Coordinates of C-alpha atoms and ligand atoms in Angstrom, one line a residue:
M1 CA 101.7 157.9 82.6
S2 CA 104.8 159.6 82.6
D3 CA 107.4 161.8 80.8
F4 CA 110.1 159.9 81.8
T5 CA 110.2 156.8 84.1
I6 CA 112.9 154.0 85.4
A7 CA 112.2 150.6 86.6
I8 CA 114.9 148.3 87.7
H9 CA 114.8 144.5 88.8
G10 CA 117.5 142.4 91.2
G11 CA 116.8 139.1 90.1
A12 CA 113.5 137.2 91.1
G13 CA 112.7 133.8 92.8
T14 CA 111.7 132.5 96.4
I15 CA 112.2 135.5 98.1
L16 CA 110.5 135.1 101.3
R17 CA 110.1 137.4 104.0
S18 CA 110.7 134.9 106.8
D19 CA 114.1 134.3 105.0
M20 CA 115.1 137.8 105.4
T21 CA 116.3 140.0 108.5
A22 CA 115.2 143.4 108.7
D23 CA 118.9 144.7 108.2
L24 CA 119.5 142.6 104.8
E25 CA 116.0 144.2 103.9
R26 CA 117.3 147.4 104.2
E27 CA 120.4 146.6 102.3
Y28 CA 118.5 145.4 99.6
T29 CA 116.1 148.6 99.5
D30 CA 118.8 151.2 100.2
A31 CA 120.7 149.5 97.0
L32 CA 117.6 149.5 95.0
E33 CA 116.8 153.1 95.9
Q34 CA 120.5 154.2 94.7
A35 CA 120.4 152.5 91.7
L36 CA 117.0 154.1 90.6
M37 CA 118.1 157.4 91.8
A38 CA 121.5 156.9 89.4
G39 CA 119.1 156.7 86.3
Y40 CA 116.5 158.5 87.3
S41 CA 119.1 161.8 87.9
L42 CA 120.0 161.5 84.4
L43 CA 116.4 161.1 82.8
E44 CA 115.5 164.2 84.8
K45 CA 118.3 166.1 82.8
G46 CA 116.9 165.1 79.7
I47 CA 119.7 162.4 79.4
S48 CA 119.1 159.5 77.1
S49 CA 117.3 156.3 78.5
V50 CA 120.0 154.3 77.3
D51 CA 122.6 156.4 79.7
A52 CA 120.4 156.0 82.2
V53 CA 119.7 152.3 82.0
K54 CA 123.6 151.7 82.0
A55 CA 124.1 153.9 85.2
A56 CA 121.2 152.1 87.2
V57 CA 122.5 148.5 86.2
T58 CA 126.3 149.8 86.8
S59 CA 125.1 151.1 90.3
L60 CA 123.6 147.3 91.0
E61 CA 126.8 145.4 89.2
D62 CA 128.8 147.6 92.1
C63 CA 126.5 146.2 95.0
I64 CA 128.2 142.9 96.0
L65 CA 124.6 141.6 96.9
F66 CA 123.3 141.2 93.3
N67 CA 124.7 138.4 91.3
A68 CA 125.9 140.7 88.4
G69 CA 129.5 142.4 88.5
R70 CA 131.0 142.3 92.1
G71 CA 129.3 139.7 93.7
S72 CA 129.1 137.4 90.4
V73 CA 128.2 133.5 91.1
F74 CA 131.1 131.0 90.8
A75 CA 131.6 128.8 87.5
A76 CA 132.5 125.3 87.8
D77 CA 136.0 126.1 87.5
G78 CA 136.0 128.6 90.3
S79 CA 136.0 131.6 88.0
Q80 CA 133.1 134.5 87.6
E81 CA 132.1 134.8 84.2
M82 CA 129.6 137.5 83.4
D83 CA 126.7 138.3 80.8
A84 CA 125.6 141.4 79.9
S85 CA 123.5 143.2 77.4
I86 CA 121.9 146.7 76.4
M87 CA 119.1 147.8 73.5
D88 CA 118.5 151.3 72.6
G89 CA 114.5 151.1 71.4
G90 CA 114.9 154.3 69.1
T91 CA 117.8 153.1 66.8
L92 CA 117.8 149.2 67.4
M93 CA 121.1 149.5 68.2
A94 CA 122.5 146.7 70.8
G95 CA 125.3 145.4 72.5
A96 CA 126.1 142.2 74.6
V97 CA 128.9 140.3 76.0
S98 CA 129.2 136.9 77.0
A99 CA 131.6 135.1 79.5
V100 CA 133.5 138.0 80.5
K101 CA 136.0 137.8 83.1
N102 CA 137.7 140.7 85.4
I103 CA 135.2 143.3 84.0
K104 CA 134.4 145.9 86.5
N105 CA 131.1 146.9 84.9
P106 CA 130.0 144.5 82.0
V107 CA 127.0 147.0 81.1
E108 CA 129.6 149.2 80.1
L109 CA 131.4 146.8 78.1
A110 CA 128.3 145.6 76.1
Y111 CA 127.2 149.7 75.8
A112 CA 131.0 149.8 74.1
V113 CA 130.4 147.0 71.8
M114 CA 127.2 149.1 70.8
A115 CA 128.3 152.4 70.5
K116 CA 132.0 151.2 69.2
S117 CA 132.0 148.3 67.6
R118 CA 130.4 146.8 64.3
H119 CA 129.2 144.0 66.0
V120 CA 126.4 143.1 68.3
M121 CA 127.7 140.2 70.9
L122 CA 131.3 139.7 71.9
N123 CA 132.2 136.2 73.9
G124 CA 135.2 135.6 76.4
Q125 CA 138.8 136.4 75.9
G126 CA 138.0 138.5 72.5
A127 CA 135.3 140.8 74.6
Y128 CA 138.1 141.2 77.3
E129 CA 140.5 142.4 74.4
F130 CA 138.2 145.1 73.0
A131 CA 137.3 145.8 76.6
L132 CA 141.0 146.8 76.9
S133 CA 141.3 148.8 73.7
Q134 CA 138.1 150.7 75.0
G135 CA 139.7 151.6 77.9
I136 CA 137.1 149.8 80.0
K137 CA 137.6 149.2 83.7
T138 CA 138.9 145.6 84.9
E139 CA 139.5 144.3 88.4
K140 CA 141.4 141.6 89.9
D141 CA 139.7 138.6 90.9
D142 CA 139.7 139.7 94.6
Y143 CA 137.1 142.5 93.6
F144 CA 134.5 140.2 92.5
F145 CA 134.6 137.7 95.6
S146 CA 132.0 137.3 97.9
K147 CA 132.3 134.8 100.6
F148 CA 128.6 134.0 100.1
R149 CA 128.5 133.1 96.7
Y150 CA 131.8 131.1 97.3
D151 CA 130.4 129.4 99.8
Q152 CA 127.3 128.3 97.8
W153 CA 129.4 127.1 94.6
K154 CA 131.5 124.9 97.3
Q155 CA 128.5 123.2 98.0
L156 CA 128.1 122.1 94.2
Q157 CA 131.7 121.8 93.5
G158 CA 132.7 118.5 91.7
T159 CA 129.0 117.7 91.1
D160 CA 127.1 117.9 87.9
E161 CA 124.7 120.1 89.2
T162 CA 124.1 124.0 88.4
A163 CA 122.2 126.3 90.8
L164 CA 120.5 129.5 89.8
D165 CA 121.9 132.0 92.7
H166 CA 120.8 131.9 96.1
N167 CA 119.0 128.5 95.8
V168 CA 122.2 126.3 97.0
A169 CA 122.3 127.2 100.6
A170 CA 118.6 127.9 100.9
G171 CA 117.2 125.0 98.9
D172 CA 115.1 127.5 97.0
K173 CA 115.1 129.3 94.0
K174 CA 116.7 133.0 93.5
F175 CA 117.9 134.8 90.8
G176 CA 119.9 137.8 91.5
T177 CA 120.5 139.0 87.8
V178 CA 120.1 142.8 87.7
G179 CA 118.4 144.9 85.3
A180 CA 116.8 148.1 84.0
V181 CA 114.2 149.7 81.4
A182 CA 113.7 153.5 81.0
L183 CA 111.7 156.0 79.0
D184 CA 113.4 159.5 78.5
K185 CA 112.2 163.0 77.8
H186 CA 113.0 162.3 74.2
G187 CA 110.4 159.7 74.0
N188 CA 113.1 156.8 73.6
I189 CA 113.1 153.5 75.5
A190 CA 116.0 151.1 76.5
A191 CA 116.9 148.3 78.3
A192 CA 119.9 146.3 79.9
T193 CA 120.5 143.3 81.9
S194 CA 123.5 142.4 83.6
T195 CA 124.6 138.7 85.5
G196 CA 127.0 136.2 86.5
G197 CA 124.6 133.3 85.5
M198 CA 124.3 130.4 87.5
T199 CA 126.5 128.8 90.2
N200 CA 129.1 125.6 89.0
K201 CA 127.9 126.5 85.3
K202 CA 130.4 124.7 82.9
W203 CA 130.8 124.3 79.6
G204 CA 130.9 128.1 79.0
R205 CA 127.2 128.0 79.6
I206 CA 125.4 131.1 78.6
G207 CA 121.8 132.3 79.9
D208 CA 119.4 134.7 78.4
S209 CA 121.1 137.7 79.7
P210 CA 123.2 138.5 76.8
I211 CA 120.8 137.3 74.2
I212 CA 119.0 140.3 72.4
G213 CA 115.0 139.1 72.4
A214 CA 115.6 136.6 75.2
G215 CA 116.7 138.6 78.3
T216 CA 116.7 141.8 77.0
Y217 CA 114.8 143.6 74.1
A218 CA 113.9 147.2 73.2
N219 CA 111.6 149.3 70.4
N220 CA 110.3 152.3 70.5
K221 CA 107.0 151.2 68.8
T222 CA 106.5 148.7 71.6
C223 CA 108.2 148.2 74.8
A224 CA 111.6 148.0 76.6
I225 CA 112.2 144.8 78.7
S226 CA 114.6 143.2 80.9
C227 CA 114.4 139.8 82.3
T228 CA 115.3 137.5 85.3
G229 CA 115.0 133.8 86.1
H230 CA 116.1 130.3 84.9
G231 CA 117.8 131.3 81.8
E232 CA 116.9 128.3 79.6
P233 CA 113.2 128.5 79.3
F234 CA 114.0 132.4 78.5
I235 CA 116.0 131.4 75.6
R236 CA 113.7 128.8 74.2
A237 CA 110.7 131.1 74.4
V238 CA 112.5 134.2 73.1
T239 CA 110.8 135.9 76.1
A240 CA 111.6 140.0 75.6
Y241 CA 110.9 139.7 72.1
D242 CA 107.8 138.0 72.5
V243 CA 106.2 140.6 75.0
S244 CA 107.1 143.1 71.9
C245 CA 105.5 140.8 69.4
L246 CA 102.2 140.2 71.6
M247 CA 101.9 144.2 71.3
E248 CA 102.8 144.9 68.0
Y249 CA 101.0 142.3 66.4
K250 CA 98.2 141.7 68.7
G251 CA 97.6 144.7 70.0
H252 CA 98.2 143.8 73.8
S253 CA 98.8 146.8 76.2
L254 CA 102.5 146.2 78.1
Q255 CA 100.9 144.9 81.0
E256 CA 98.7 142.5 79.3
A257 CA 101.7 141.2 76.9
V258 CA 104.2 140.9 80.0
H259 CA 101.5 139.1 81.9
I260 CA 100.8 136.7 79.0
V261 CA 104.3 135.6 78.9
V262 CA 105.2 135.4 82.3
H263 CA 102.0 133.7 83.7
D264 CA 100.9 131.6 80.9
K265 CA 104.2 130.8 78.0
L266 CA 106.8 130.9 80.4
L267 CA 105.0 128.5 83.0
K268 CA 104.1 126.1 80.4
I269 CA 108.0 125.4 80.0
D270 CA 108.8 125.5 83.9
G271 CA 110.2 129.0 83.1
E272 CA 110.4 130.5 86.5
G273 CA 111.3 134.3 87.1
G274 CA 109.8 137.8 85.9
M275 CA 110.5 140.7 84.3
I276 CA 110.3 144.5 84.2
G277 CA 109.2 146.8 81.0
V278 CA 108.3 150.1 80.1
D279 CA 106.6 151.7 77.2
A280 CA 106.9 154.8 75.5
Q281 CA 103.7 156.3 77.1
G282 CA 105.6 155.5 80.5
N283 CA 103.5 152.7 81.3
V284 CA 105.5 150.2 83.7
A285 CA 105.2 146.5 84.4
M286 CA 106.9 144.5 86.9
I287 CA 105.6 140.9 87.0
F288 CA 107.2 137.7 88.0
N289 CA 105.6 134.2 88.6
S290 CA 108.3 133.4 91.5
E291 CA 107.3 134.3 95.2
G292 CA 109.6 137.5 95.0
M293 CA 111.4 139.8 92.7
Y294 CA 113.7 142.6 93.9
R295 CA 112.6 145.6 91.8
G296 CA 111.6 149.4 91.7
M297 CA 110.3 152.2 89.7
K298 CA 110.7 156.1 89.7
C299 CA 108.6 157.9 87.2
S300 CA 108.1 161.8 86.9
D301 CA 104.6 161.6 87.9
G302 CA 105.4 160.6 91.5
R303 CA 105.2 156.9 91.2
N304 CA 108.1 155.9 93.4
E305 CA 108.3 152.5 94.8
V306 CA 110.6 149.8 96.0
L307 CA 109.1 146.2 96.4
I308 CA 110.6 142.8 97.2
Y309 CA 107.8 140.5 98.0
K310 CA 104.5 139.2 96.1
Ligands
LIG401 N1 118.7 134.7 84.0 C1 119.9 134.4 84.6 C2 120.7 133.3 83.7 O1 119.9 132.6 83.4 C3 119.8 133.9 85.8 C4 119.1 135.2 86.9 O2 118.3 135.9 86.4 O3 119.5 135.4 87.7 O4 121.8 133.4 83.6

């Protein structure tokens, strides 16, 4: 257990060592370490868990390897629409944005919704206008372009199929959403999640990531959770909040509650993926039912790891 701690994920899915090159593995590991440090260095200075998860997620959004911010997947119309959310476990305040375009860091915008508006969730063009009013950084389409994701979309373009992140090319499933959870020196926990969603998504499809209680939840009494995986089952299972409920109403530990949700409840409805969580005592859970999950934690008691595979 720690005085302060941060855990992050960069998506779960069929992530196999056999599909990975040493160079790519290093790139992922470096990006995860950098994101952990971005959050941890703030916690060390006594800055809040909300700021720490925002900093870690911003770092992952800026990395083209992950399906969030820069590097987001392409929707059916060839655009990149992003979803993000953040929640403060101390105040139960939350902010979220869905289907936003050209926002450099959707998590910053979700934070602005929480801190500067009277609302919890803003969508699309309205969210964009709010972003401009708050001086949130925007970027042109080129900034978000990655050849890798574009080629994935080209394989599905014109079909009715949608796919979760990398699974188009590899014929398997990987979910590149990013997220962070943290406990700060003041005993407050927070969670944030950010994603480009699903390749070739249409009709304004929105996943679990920006939905408070599904992809993200934080409450000092129980846990802070950020999820990644096939969004639809995660929404139906109200996944992140369910972990909190198991802790609050049934007295389960963080580890037990996350295990029940990921390995039992989600699997029963074909919900592939995983989640990270912390509680106010500094316990950390990083559990998934897929082949792998990009993940890491850095804690004041010295626990420090970045992992990819099972
Ligand atoms: N959960 C995300 C969604 O369904 C995808 C992911 O985790 O990569 O939009």
